[in-house]
């Protein structure tokens, strides 16, 4: 139901028989996980804005992503020489397929929100996506996630530690990045 937004990867079909599979729009430009470190500030800010717009559209339709991470932001190459178009993929459909296949459902700790580790804090939803967008943008602007290390270390840090301001890792960033991502 989100396919009519330019920032959302179109899902063409899916099934869980005989194995889980998804047929989606061909995205020929790689993922943010592969490309993020090579972007200049202006392109990174534009990319972040496009991803935020896709999330805002989804939230307006009652859909939360809940697993936003650089690997779930894919690019479509453009022929006009402009920046390639980022689109958000995996809107919970992969999670649904994993449940159908009786596999373990996982999250990416480096981009997970506190409520994904401790559900007594809040119910996962739109606010989870906003936190994850901040973590993805942090990585996009600094070249590293807000917290890194073993999964258990990251989980503890997400729940208990303040985030180092992005400009401490990348001093050439405008100071407003600290404010926005904070």
PDB file of C-alpha atoms in Angstrom:
ATOM      1  CA  UNK A   1       0.000   0.000   0.000  1.00  0.00           C
ATOM      2  CA  UNK A   2       3.026   2.338   0.044  1.00  0.00           C
ATOM      3  CA  UNK A   3       4.216   1.626  -3.490  1.00  0.00           C
ATOM      4  CA  UNK A   4       2.913   4.920  -4.860  1.00  0.00           C
ATOM      5  CA  UNK A   5       5.632   6.913  -3.035  1.00  0.00           C
ATOM      6  CA  UNK A   6       8.900   7.587  -4.876  1.00  0.00           C
ATOM      7  CA  UNK A   7      10.921   6.799  -1.749  1.00  0.00           C
ATOM      8  CA  UNK A   8       9.541   3.285  -1.247  1.00  0.00           C
ATOM      9  CA  UNK A   9      10.789   0.201  -3.098  1.00  0.00           C
ATOM     10  CA  UNK A  10       7.878  -1.404  -4.935  1.00  0.00           C
ATOM     11  CA  UNK A  11       7.060  -4.978  -3.895  1.00  0.00           C
ATOM     12  CA  UNK A  12       5.801  -6.927  -6.901  1.00  0.00           C
ATOM     13  CA  UNK A  13       4.994 -10.260  -5.247  1.00  0.00           C
ATOM     14  CA  UNK A  14       5.970 -12.485  -2.325  1.00  0.00           C
ATOM     15  CA  UNK A  15       5.296 -15.896  -0.852  1.00  0.00           C
ATOM     16  CA  UNK A  16       6.658 -18.276   1.754  1.00  0.00           C
ATOM     17  CA  UNK A  17       6.316 -21.490  -0.227  1.00  0.00           C
ATOM     18  CA  UNK A  18       8.490 -23.455  -0.782  1.00  0.00           C
ATOM     19  CA  UNK A  19      10.870 -20.916   0.836  1.00  0.00           C
ATOM     20  CA  UNK A  20      10.355 -17.246   1.705  1.00  0.00           C
ATOM     21  CA  UNK A  21      10.906 -14.950  -1.300  1.00  0.00           C
ATOM     22  CA  UNK A  22      10.211 -11.381  -2.338  1.00  0.00           C
ATOM     23  CA  UNK A  23      10.082  -9.984  -5.873  1.00  0.00           C
ATOM     24  CA  UNK A  24      10.654  -6.247  -5.794  1.00  0.00           C
ATOM     25  CA  UNK A  25      11.535  -3.347  -8.032  1.00  0.00           C
ATOM     26  CA  UNK A  26      15.028  -3.667  -9.470  1.00  0.00           C
ATOM     27  CA  UNK A  27      17.362  -1.399  -7.529  1.00  0.00           C
ATOM     28  CA  UNK A  28      20.629  -1.169  -9.441  1.00  0.00           C
ATOM     29  CA  UNK A  29      22.571   1.301  -7.308  1.00  0.00           C
ATOM     30  CA  UNK A  30      23.520  -0.669  -4.197  1.00  0.00           C
ATOM     31  CA  UNK A  31      22.594   0.181  -0.615  1.00  0.00           C
ATOM     32  CA  UNK A  32      23.382   2.964   1.802  1.00  0.00           C
ATOM     33  CA  UNK A  33      25.540   0.446   3.693  1.00  0.00           C
ATOM     34  CA  UNK A  34      27.789   0.267   0.624  1.00  0.00           C
ATOM     35  CA  UNK A  35      27.603   3.873  -0.524  1.00  0.00           C
ATOM     36  CA  UNK A  36      27.124   6.049   2.531  1.00  0.00           C
ATOM     37  CA  UNK A  37      30.765   6.632   3.391  1.00  0.00           C
ATOM     38  CA  UNK A  38      31.504   8.107  -0.032  1.00  0.00           C
ATOM     39  CA  UNK A  39      28.881  10.849   0.030  1.00  0.00           C
ATOM     40  CA  UNK A  40      29.614  14.494   0.586  1.00  0.00           C
ATOM     41  CA  UNK A  41      27.605  16.401   3.172  1.00  0.00           C
ATOM     42  CA  UNK A  42      25.056  17.877   0.728  1.00  0.00           C
ATOM     43  CA  UNK A  43      24.273  14.524  -0.867  1.00  0.00           C
ATOM     44  CA  UNK A  44      24.109  12.849   2.549  1.00  0.00           C
ATOM     45  CA  UNK A  45      21.676  15.522   3.788  1.00  0.00           C
ATOM     46  CA  UNK A  46      19.541  15.131   0.642  1.00  0.00           C
ATOM     47  CA  UNK A  47      19.557  11.334   1.014  1.00  0.00           C
ATOM     48  CA  UNK A  48      18.540  11.630   4.682  1.00  0.00           C
ATOM     49  CA  UNK A  49      15.700  13.958   3.663  1.00  0.00           C
ATOM     50  CA  UNK A  50      14.439  11.493   1.059  1.00  0.00           C
ATOM     51  CA  UNK A  51      14.452   8.623   3.560  1.00  0.00           C
ATOM     52  CA  UNK A  52      12.673  10.811   6.136  1.00  0.00           C
ATOM     53  CA  UNK A  53      10.033  11.654   3.528  1.00  0.00           C
ATOM     54  CA  UNK A  54       9.394   7.966   2.843  1.00  0.00           C
ATOM     55  CA  UNK A  55       9.011   7.300   6.580  1.00  0.00           C
ATOM     56  CA  UNK A  56       6.678  10.281   6.993  1.00  0.00           C
ATOM     57  CA  UNK A  57       4.536   8.979   4.129  1.00  0.00           C
ATOM     58  CA  UNK A  58       4.412   5.499   5.659  1.00  0.00           C
ATOM     59  CA  UNK A  59       3.522   6.861   9.088  1.00  0.00           C
ATOM     60  CA  UNK A  60       0.706   8.848   7.488  1.00  0.00           C
ATOM     61  CA  UNK A  61      -0.643   5.513   6.249  1.00  0.00           C
ATOM     62  CA  UNK A  62      -0.292   3.815   9.635  1.00  0.00           C
ATOM     63  CA  UNK A  63       2.820   1.799   8.737  1.00  0.00           C
ATOM     64  CA  UNK A  64       6.013   1.687  10.794  1.00  0.00           C
ATOM     65  CA  UNK A  65       9.182   0.157   9.362  1.00  0.00           C
ATOM     66  CA  UNK A  66      10.817  -0.990  12.656  1.00  0.00           C
ATOM     67  CA  UNK A  67      14.046  -2.193  11.003  1.00  0.00           C
ATOM     68  CA  UNK A  68      15.503   0.857   9.297  1.00  0.00           C
ATOM     69  CA  UNK A  69      19.234   0.422   8.711  1.00  0.00           C
ATOM     70  CA  UNK A  70      21.645   1.342   5.912  1.00  0.00           C
ATOM     71  CA  UNK A  71      21.173  -2.038   4.199  1.00  0.00           C
ATOM     72  CA  UNK A  72      17.434  -1.290   3.848  1.00  0.00           C
ATOM     73  CA  UNK A  73      18.007   1.954   1.943  1.00  0.00           C
ATOM     74  CA  UNK A  74      18.558   1.007  -1.695  1.00  0.00           C
ATOM     75  CA  UNK A  75      19.451   3.223  -4.660  1.00  0.00           C
ATOM     76  CA  UNK A  76      18.071   3.448  -8.164  1.00  0.00           C
ATOM     77  CA  UNK A  77      20.591   4.838 -10.637  1.00  0.00           C
ATOM     78  CA  UNK A  78      19.512   7.932 -12.529  1.00  0.00           C
ATOM     79  CA  UNK A  79      20.404   8.599 -16.155  1.00  0.00           C
ATOM     80  CA  UNK A  80      20.418  12.390 -15.862  1.00  0.00           C
ATOM     81  CA  UNK A  81      23.652  12.621 -13.873  1.00  0.00           C
ATOM     82  CA  UNK A  82      21.891  13.691 -10.685  1.00  0.00           C
ATOM     83  CA  UNK A  83      22.240  11.855  -7.415  1.00  0.00           C
ATOM     84  CA  UNK A  84      20.850   8.321  -7.469  1.00  0.00           C
ATOM     85  CA  UNK A  85      17.409   7.983  -5.878  1.00  0.00           C
ATOM     86  CA  UNK A  86      17.292   6.374  -2.419  1.00  0.00           C
ATOM     87  CA  UNK A  87      14.319   4.170  -1.597  1.00  0.00           C
ATOM     88  CA  UNK A  88      13.406   2.367   1.607  1.00  0.00           C
ATOM     89  CA  UNK A  89      12.982  -1.404   1.341  1.00  0.00           C
ATOM     90  CA  UNK A  90      11.816  -4.175   3.693  1.00  0.00           C
ATOM     91  CA  UNK A  91       8.713  -2.688   5.293  1.00  0.00           C
ATOM     92  CA  UNK A  92       8.229  -5.622   7.639  1.00  0.00           C
ATOM     93  CA  UNK A  93       7.474  -8.007   4.797  1.00  0.00           C
ATOM     94  CA  UNK A  94      10.787  -9.796   5.298  1.00  0.00           C
ATOM     95  CA  UNK A  95       9.939 -10.127   8.994  1.00  0.00           C
ATOM     96  CA  UNK A  96       6.553 -11.596   8.073  1.00  0.00           C
ATOM     97  CA  UNK A  97       8.246 -14.083   5.750  1.00  0.00           C
ATOM     98  CA  UNK A  98      10.721 -15.043   8.466  1.00  0.00           C
ATOM     99  CA  UNK A  99       7.841 -15.716  10.853  1.00  0.00           C
ATOM    100  CA  UNK A 100       6.160 -17.878   8.244  1.00  0.00           C
ATOM    101  CA  UNK A 101       9.375 -19.817   7.749  1.00  0.00           C
ATOM    102  CA  UNK A 102       9.743 -20.318  11.524  1.00  0.00           C
ATOM    103  CA  UNK A 103      13.149 -18.626  11.525  1.00  0.00           C
ATOM    104  CA  UNK A 104      14.460 -16.396  14.284  1.00  0.00           C
ATOM    105  CA  UNK A 105      13.430 -12.802  13.791  1.00  0.00           C
ATOM    106  CA  UNK A 106      16.310 -10.438  14.453  1.00  0.00           C
ATOM    107  CA  UNK A 107      17.112  -6.776  14.556  1.00  0.00           C
ATOM    108  CA  UNK A 108      20.283  -4.815  13.867  1.00  0.00           C
ATOM    109  CA  UNK A 109      21.439  -3.662  17.320  1.00  0.00           C
ATOM    110  CA  UNK A 110      23.516  -0.727  16.005  1.00  0.00           C
ATOM    111  CA  UNK A 111      20.322   0.888  14.640  1.00  0.00           C
ATOM    112  CA  UNK A 112      17.752  -0.470  17.111  1.00  0.00           C
ATOM    113  CA  UNK A 113      15.759   1.826  19.381  1.00  0.00           C
ATOM    114  CA  UNK A 114      15.743   1.348  23.172  1.00  0.00           C
ATOM    115  CA  UNK A 115      12.173  -0.015  23.173  1.00  0.00           C
ATOM    116  CA  UNK A 116      13.308  -2.833  20.892  1.00  0.00           C
ATOM    117  CA  UNK A 117      15.511  -4.090  23.731  1.00  0.00           C
ATOM    118  CA  UNK A 118      13.172  -3.236  26.602  1.00  0.00           C
ATOM    119  CA  UNK A 119       9.478  -3.186  25.720  1.00  0.00           C
ATOM    120  CA  UNK A 120       8.621  -1.671  29.108  1.00  0.00           C
ATOM    121  CA  UNK A 121      10.001   1.653  27.789  1.00  0.00           C
ATOM    122  CA  UNK A 122       7.465   2.066  24.992  1.00  0.00           C
ATOM    123  CA  UNK A 123       5.676   0.164  22.274  1.00  0.00           C
ATOM    124  CA  UNK A 124       7.649  -0.111  19.037  1.00  0.00           C
ATOM    125  CA  UNK A 125       6.142   2.114  16.358  1.00  0.00           C
ATOM    126  CA  UNK A 126       6.663   5.480  14.692  1.00  0.00           C
ATOM    127  CA  UNK A 127       9.019   6.714  17.405  1.00  0.00           C
ATOM    128  CA  UNK A 128      11.131   3.604  16.811  1.00  0.00           C
ATOM    129  CA  UNK A 129      11.482   4.594  13.162  1.00  0.00           C
ATOM    130  CA  UNK A 130      12.477   8.139  14.133  1.00  0.00           C
ATOM    131  CA  UNK A 131      15.202   6.811  16.444  1.00  0.00           C
ATOM    132  CA  UNK A 132      16.404   4.439  13.724  1.00  0.00           C
ATOM    133  CA  UNK A 133      16.413   7.250  11.150  1.00  0.00           C
ATOM    134  CA  UNK A 134      18.620   9.223  13.538  1.00  0.00           C
ATOM    135  CA  UNK A 135      20.980   6.254  13.911  1.00  0.00           C
ATOM    136  CA  UNK A 136      21.142   5.762  10.128  1.00  0.00           C
ATOM    137  CA  UNK A 137      21.819   9.484   9.613  1.00  0.00           C
ATOM    138  CA  UNK A 138      24.479   9.407  12.343  1.00  0.00           C
ATOM    139  CA  UNK A 139      26.229   6.665  10.389  1.00  0.00           C
ATOM    140  CA  UNK A 140      25.720   8.537   7.120  1.00  0.00           C
ATOM    141  CA  UNK A 141      27.325  11.723   8.477  1.00  0.00           C
ATOM    142  CA  UNK A 142      30.090  10.192  10.622  1.00  0.00           C
ATOM    143  CA  UNK A 143      30.845   6.870   8.913  1.00  0.00           C
ATOM    144  CA  UNK A 144      29.930   4.899  12.036  1.00  0.00           C
ATOM    145  CA  UNK A 145      26.771   3.950  13.943  1.00  0.00           C
ATOM    146  CA  UNK A 146      26.053   5.766  17.237  1.00  0.00           C
ATOM    147  CA  UNK A 147      27.150   2.675  19.187  1.00  0.00           C
ATOM    148  CA  UNK A 148      29.377  -0.123  17.993  1.00  0.00           C
ATOM    149  CA  UNK A 149      30.833  -3.333  19.387  1.00  0.00           C
ATOM    150  CA  UNK A 150      29.436  -6.724  20.285  1.00  0.00           C
ATOM    151  CA  UNK A 151      25.644  -6.941  20.217  1.00  0.00           C
ATOM    152  CA  UNK A 152      25.394  -7.088  24.023  1.00  0.00           C
ATOM    153  CA  UNK A 153      27.632  -4.004  24.366  1.00  0.00           C
ATOM    154  CA  UNK A 154      25.562  -2.093  21.834  1.00  0.00           C
ATOM    155  CA  UNK A 155      22.317  -3.075  23.547  1.00  0.00           C
ATOM    156  CA  UNK A 156      23.597  -1.841  26.907  1.00  0.00           C
ATOM    157  CA  UNK A 157      24.878   1.402  25.361  1.00  0.00           C
ATOM    158  CA  UNK A 158      21.572   2.095  23.581  1.00  0.00           C
ATOM    159  CA  UNK A 159      19.723   1.649  26.875  1.00  0.00           C
ATOM    160  CA  UNK A 160      22.179   3.408  29.201  1.00  0.00           C
ATOM    161  CA  UNK A 161      24.689   5.667  27.455  1.00  0.00           C
ATOM    162  CA  UNK A 162      24.448   9.099  25.881  1.00  0.00           C
ATOM    163  CA  UNK A 163      25.347   9.337  22.204  1.00  0.00           C
ATOM    164  CA  UNK A 164      28.598  11.068  21.342  1.00  0.00           C
ATOM    165  CA  UNK A 165      27.744  14.194  19.313  1.00  0.00           C
ATOM    166  CA  UNK A 166      28.448  13.573  15.598  1.00  0.00           C
ATOM    167  CA  UNK A 167      30.809  16.577  15.378  1.00  0.00           C
ATOM    168  CA  UNK A 168      33.157  14.893  17.863  1.00  0.00           C
ATOM    169  CA  UNK A 169      33.749  12.179  15.244  1.00  0.00           C
ATOM    170  CA  UNK A 170      33.517  14.479  12.232  1.00  0.00           C
ATOM    171  CA  UNK A 171      34.432  18.045  13.255  1.00  0.00           C
ATOM    172  CA  UNK A 172      33.769  19.494   9.788  1.00  0.00           C
ATOM    173  CA  UNK A 173      30.017  18.837  10.153  1.00  0.00           C
ATOM    174  CA  UNK A 174      27.818  21.849  10.810  1.00  0.00           C
ATOM    175  CA  UNK A 175      27.003  22.092  14.555  1.00  0.00           C
ATOM    176  CA  UNK A 176      23.283  21.847  13.740  1.00  0.00           C
ATOM    177  CA  UNK A 177      23.824  18.161  12.890  1.00  0.00           C
ATOM    178  CA  UNK A 178      24.415  17.537  16.607  1.00  0.00           C
ATOM    179  CA  UNK A 179      21.163  19.291  17.442  1.00  0.00           C
ATOM    180  CA  UNK A 180      19.077  17.589  14.752  1.00  0.00           C
ATOM    181  CA  UNK A 181      20.361  14.085  15.426  1.00  0.00           C
ATOM    182  CA  UNK A 182      20.281  14.576  19.191  1.00  0.00           C
TER     183      UNK A 182
END
